[in-house]
């Protein structure tokens, strides 16, 4: 029985007594001063409500990812900058919530902010929403850079989670400053072993992620 329970915890089925599956950590235990605003724990996201599985504003990642992120954070601090994270590990239950929401075509409360130029019915076809997310493997993170003194984010040319070409890393119709800010984020993340998804300037995955084929579903709490 004990070995069976351990297997369930590893697969993300159980999160017993607040314990994380082996290989996962609470990132603020490793980077205490990291700014975390899990958008899916709030109503400030494309759905417009808190998402299933997000029961606390606690960033969870694989340990390898958290340690690499610490190096990024410390590097930026040399220039009076810091990281701010919007999402990390994402339970499959949250992805399922997105799927159910996408089928309700009349529920478009935050369309004007996050997907003004995309029809909701096309969100799957245009790959803004998928039935599986790399975030559920625990080594993908969504983030930006903030000013260490003010806490204000530097200008990246679009809001986080904007569905459209404005979010593509190499989008040309933004200012030189916005392009430079995106490139700064790209460079520092790649320096410490992350790869970017070219359609989302904020989205990075650890190149050698420890669970490349496992989608977890334990809640964030």
Tab-separated table of C-alpha atoms in Angstrom:
chain	number	residue	atom	x	y	z
A	1	UNK	CA	0.000	0.000	0.000
A	2	UNK	CA	2.787	2.466	0.875
A	3	UNK	CA	4.474	1.933	-2.488
A	4	UNK	CA	1.130	2.494	-4.233
A	5	UNK	CA	0.607	5.813	-2.411
A	6	UNK	CA	4.128	6.904	-3.333
A	7	UNK	CA	3.357	6.124	-6.967
A	8	UNK	CA	0.180	8.208	-6.837
A	9	UNK	CA	2.051	11.155	-5.332
A	10	UNK	CA	4.719	10.948	-8.051
A	11	UNK	CA	2.067	10.971	-10.733
A	12	UNK	CA	0.458	14.014	-9.188
A	13	UNK	CA	-2.720	12.258	-8.126
A	14	UNK	CA	-2.118	12.997	-4.448
A	15	UNK	CA	-0.637	15.982	-2.677
A	16	UNK	CA	-0.783	14.502	0.803
A	17	UNK	CA	-0.258	16.754	3.816
A	18	UNK	CA	1.023	19.580	1.654
A	19	UNK	CA	3.874	17.490	0.271
A	20	UNK	CA	4.878	18.041	-3.320
A	21	UNK	CA	5.694	15.175	-5.675
A	22	UNK	CA	9.354	14.260	-5.629
A	23	UNK	CA	11.401	16.665	-7.736
A	24	UNK	CA	9.123	19.692	-7.215
A	25	UNK	CA	9.716	22.717	-4.971
A	26	UNK	CA	8.048	25.912	-3.840
A	27	UNK	CA	10.172	28.428	-5.710
A	28	UNK	CA	10.096	31.104	-3.021
A	29	UNK	CA	11.932	28.652	-0.761
A	30	UNK	CA	14.822	28.927	-3.224
A	31	UNK	CA	14.325	32.554	-4.354
A	32	UNK	CA	12.757	34.306	-1.339
A	33	UNK	CA	12.566	37.744	-2.973
A	34	UNK	CA	11.030	36.556	-6.255
A	35	UNK	CA	7.866	38.451	-7.196
A	36	UNK	CA	5.025	36.024	-7.892
A	37	UNK	CA	1.593	36.904	-9.249
A	38	UNK	CA	-0.084	33.737	-10.444
A	39	UNK	CA	-2.646	35.196	-12.812
A	40	UNK	CA	-4.778	32.058	-12.816
A	41	UNK	CA	-5.239	32.440	-9.065
A	42	UNK	CA	-6.890	35.795	-9.808
A	43	UNK	CA	-9.607	37.122	-12.097
A	44	UNK	CA	-7.010	39.039	-14.137
A	45	UNK	CA	-6.681	36.472	-16.903
A	46	UNK	CA	-8.290	35.626	-20.239
A	47	UNK	CA	-11.031	33.556	-18.587
A	48	UNK	CA	-11.927	36.249	-16.056
A	49	UNK	CA	-12.127	34.010	-12.986
A	50	UNK	CA	-9.849	31.963	-10.742
A	51	UNK	CA	-8.870	28.732	-12.469
A	52	UNK	CA	-9.383	25.228	-11.074
A	53	UNK	CA	-6.321	23.866	-9.289
A	54	UNK	CA	-4.965	27.288	-8.324
A	55	UNK	CA	-5.714	27.367	-4.600
A	56	UNK	CA	-2.853	29.642	-3.544
A	57	UNK	CA	-0.442	32.211	-4.974
A	58	UNK	CA	2.457	29.773	-4.634
A	59	UNK	CA	4.831	29.192	-7.511
A	60	UNK	CA	5.757	25.532	-7.955
A	61	UNK	CA	8.390	24.243	-10.389
A	62	UNK	CA	10.760	21.329	-10.708
A	63	UNK	CA	13.834	21.830	-8.566
A	64	UNK	CA	16.133	22.052	-11.595
A	65	UNK	CA	13.988	24.820	-13.077
A	66	UNK	CA	13.861	26.768	-9.818
A	67	UNK	CA	17.653	26.637	-9.445
A	68	UNK	CA	18.154	27.847	-13.022
A	69	UNK	CA	15.625	30.621	-12.432
A	70	UNK	CA	17.575	31.708	-9.360
A	71	UNK	CA	20.619	32.284	-11.574
A	72	UNK	CA	18.540	34.394	-13.956
A	73	UNK	CA	17.147	36.444	-11.074
A	74	UNK	CA	20.591	37.074	-9.589
A	75	UNK	CA	22.024	38.058	-12.968
A	76	UNK	CA	19.280	40.649	-13.495
A	77	UNK	CA	19.805	42.068	-10.016
A	78	UNK	CA	23.272	43.168	-11.092
A	79	UNK	CA	21.452	45.712	-13.273
A	80	UNK	CA	18.853	46.668	-10.671
A	81	UNK	CA	16.239	44.453	-12.309
A	82	UNK	CA	14.263	41.434	-11.091
A	83	UNK	CA	11.958	38.744	-12.375
A	84	UNK	CA	8.213	38.634	-11.931
A	85	UNK	CA	6.464	35.319	-12.565
A	86	UNK	CA	2.892	34.920	-13.813
A	87	UNK	CA	2.712	31.128	-14.045
A	88	UNK	CA	4.769	27.999	-13.507
A	89	UNK	CA	3.535	24.496	-12.850
A	90	UNK	CA	-0.084	24.230	-14.033
A	91	UNK	CA	-2.333	21.333	-12.977
A	92	UNK	CA	-4.117	19.407	-15.712
A	93	UNK	CA	-7.346	20.370	-13.941
A	94	UNK	CA	-6.593	23.988	-14.881
A	95	UNK	CA	-6.100	23.005	-18.518
A	96	UNK	CA	-9.436	21.180	-18.364
A	97	UNK	CA	-10.993	24.390	-17.025
A	98	UNK	CA	-9.668	26.260	-20.079
A	99	UNK	CA	-11.151	23.617	-22.358
A	100	UNK	CA	-14.598	23.846	-20.760
A	101	UNK	CA	-14.475	27.651	-20.884
A	102	UNK	CA	-13.498	27.679	-24.559
A	103	UNK	CA	-16.676	25.762	-25.433
A	104	UNK	CA	-18.875	28.472	-23.890
A	105	UNK	CA	-18.743	30.876	-26.825
A	106	UNK	CA	-20.840	33.569	-25.149
A	107	UNK	CA	-18.445	33.868	-22.173
A	108	UNK	CA	-16.106	36.606	-23.409
A	109	UNK	CA	-15.763	38.901	-20.389
A	110	UNK	CA	-12.057	39.646	-20.960
A	111	UNK	CA	-11.947	39.394	-24.751
A	112	UNK	CA	-11.124	43.089	-25.250
A	113	UNK	CA	-7.995	42.742	-23.118
A	114	UNK	CA	-6.555	39.369	-24.067
A	115	UNK	CA	-7.906	38.323	-27.473
A	116	UNK	CA	-9.604	41.293	-29.193
A	117	UNK	CA	-8.710	40.144	-32.714
A	118	UNK	CA	-9.334	36.406	-32.323
A	119	UNK	CA	-12.732	34.729	-32.357
A	120	UNK	CA	-13.191	32.544	-29.312
A	121	UNK	CA	-14.230	29.635	-31.514
A	122	UNK	CA	-10.768	29.795	-33.142
A	123	UNK	CA	-8.668	29.640	-29.953
A	124	UNK	CA	-7.966	25.918	-30.344
A	125	UNK	CA	-7.398	26.045	-34.099
A	126	UNK	CA	-4.888	28.857	-33.720
A	127	UNK	CA	-3.187	26.979	-30.849
A	128	UNK	CA	-3.757	29.523	-28.106
A	129	UNK	CA	-5.370	26.766	-26.040
A	130	UNK	CA	-4.456	23.064	-26.093
A	131	UNK	CA	-5.689	19.935	-24.348
A	132	UNK	CA	-2.201	19.438	-22.897
A	133	UNK	CA	0.150	22.123	-21.601
A	134	UNK	CA	3.904	22.015	-21.166
A	135	UNK	CA	3.317	23.848	-17.908
A	136	UNK	CA	1.882	20.642	-16.439
A	137	UNK	CA	5.324	19.029	-16.712
A	138	UNK	CA	6.617	21.516	-14.148
A	139	UNK	CA	9.538	23.072	-16.000
A	140	UNK	CA	7.814	25.845	-17.950
A	141	UNK	CA	7.464	29.368	-16.614
A	142	UNK	CA	5.773	32.584	-17.754
A	143	UNK	CA	7.492	35.747	-16.623
A	144	UNK	CA	8.674	39.273	-17.238
A	145	UNK	CA	11.283	41.715	-15.919
A	146	UNK	CA	10.548	44.429	-13.372
A	147	UNK	CA	12.420	47.452	-12.050
A	148	UNK	CA	13.929	46.457	-8.702
A	149	UNK	CA	13.250	49.864	-7.163
A	150	UNK	CA	9.674	50.485	-8.283
A	151	UNK	CA	8.417	46.952	-8.909
A	152	UNK	CA	7.036	48.145	-12.227
A	153	UNK	CA	7.404	45.848	-15.249
A	154	UNK	CA	9.501	47.050	-18.134
A	155	UNK	CA	7.580	47.594	-21.368
A	156	UNK	CA	7.389	44.436	-23.477
A	157	UNK	CA	4.950	45.759	-26.075
A	158	UNK	CA	1.973	43.598	-25.094
A	159	UNK	CA	0.338	42.346	-21.924
A	160	UNK	CA	1.023	38.857	-20.628
A	161	UNK	CA	-1.223	36.223	-22.226
A	162	UNK	CA	-2.233	38.427	-25.139
A	163	UNK	CA	-3.460	36.163	-27.937
A	164	UNK	CA	-2.100	37.680	-31.121
A	165	UNK	CA	0.993	38.419	-33.181
A	166	UNK	CA	1.839	41.339	-30.903
A	167	UNK	CA	3.088	38.698	-28.450
A	168	UNK	CA	5.441	37.016	-30.926
A	169	UNK	CA	9.044	37.577	-29.873
A	170	UNK	CA	10.084	39.041	-33.224
A	171	UNK	CA	6.981	41.174	-33.802
A	172	UNK	CA	8.187	44.271	-35.645
A	173	UNK	CA	5.455	46.832	-34.987
A	174	UNK	CA	6.670	47.833	-31.522
A	175	UNK	CA	9.188	50.429	-30.393
A	176	UNK	CA	12.943	49.916	-30.314
A	177	UNK	CA	12.810	50.029	-26.512
A	178	UNK	CA	10.175	47.290	-26.405
A	179	UNK	CA	12.232	45.163	-28.803
A	180	UNK	CA	15.320	45.650	-26.643
A	181	UNK	CA	13.400	44.666	-23.520
A	182	UNK	CA	12.168	41.470	-25.145
A	183	UNK	CA	15.677	40.668	-26.299
A	184	UNK	CA	17.050	41.248	-22.803
A	185	UNK	CA	14.623	38.686	-21.423
A	186	UNK	CA	15.438	36.253	-24.224
A	187	UNK	CA	19.175	36.558	-23.689
A	188	UNK	CA	19.223	36.135	-19.932
A	189	UNK	CA	16.837	33.166	-19.979
A	190	UNK	CA	18.772	31.389	-22.733
A	191	UNK	CA	22.018	32.061	-20.866
A	192	UNK	CA	20.836	29.824	-18.037
A	193	UNK	CA	19.384	26.977	-20.026
A	194	UNK	CA	15.869	28.009	-21.029
A	195	UNK	CA	14.264	27.905	-24.477
A	196	UNK	CA	11.494	30.234	-25.606
A	197	UNK	CA	8.202	29.636	-27.406
A	198	UNK	CA	8.425	32.136	-30.257
A	199	UNK	CA	4.735	33.142	-30.164
A	200	UNK	CA	4.883	34.210	-26.499
A	201	UNK	CA	7.678	36.518	-25.335
A	202	UNK	CA	7.023	35.497	-21.707
A	203	UNK	CA	7.073	31.686	-22.118
A	204	UNK	CA	10.191	29.613	-21.355
A	205	UNK	CA	10.950	25.953	-20.730
A	206	UNK	CA	14.076	24.437	-19.202
A	207	UNK	CA	15.896	22.699	-22.053
A	208	UNK	CA	16.669	19.555	-20.081
A	209	UNK	CA	13.372	19.305	-18.219
A	210	UNK	CA	13.300	16.326	-15.841
A	211	UNK	CA	9.755	15.160	-16.685
A	212	UNK	CA	9.462	15.632	-20.471
A	213	UNK	CA	6.662	13.097	-20.885
A	214	UNK	CA	4.689	13.427	-17.632
A	215	UNK	CA	1.681	15.722	-17.143
A	216	UNK	CA	0.958	16.276	-13.448
A	217	UNK	CA	-2.350	17.141	-11.822
A	218	UNK	CA	-1.757	17.947	-8.163
A	219	UNK	CA	-3.320	21.254	-6.972
A	220	UNK	CA	-1.375	24.395	-6.145
A	221	UNK	CA	-1.813	25.000	-2.432
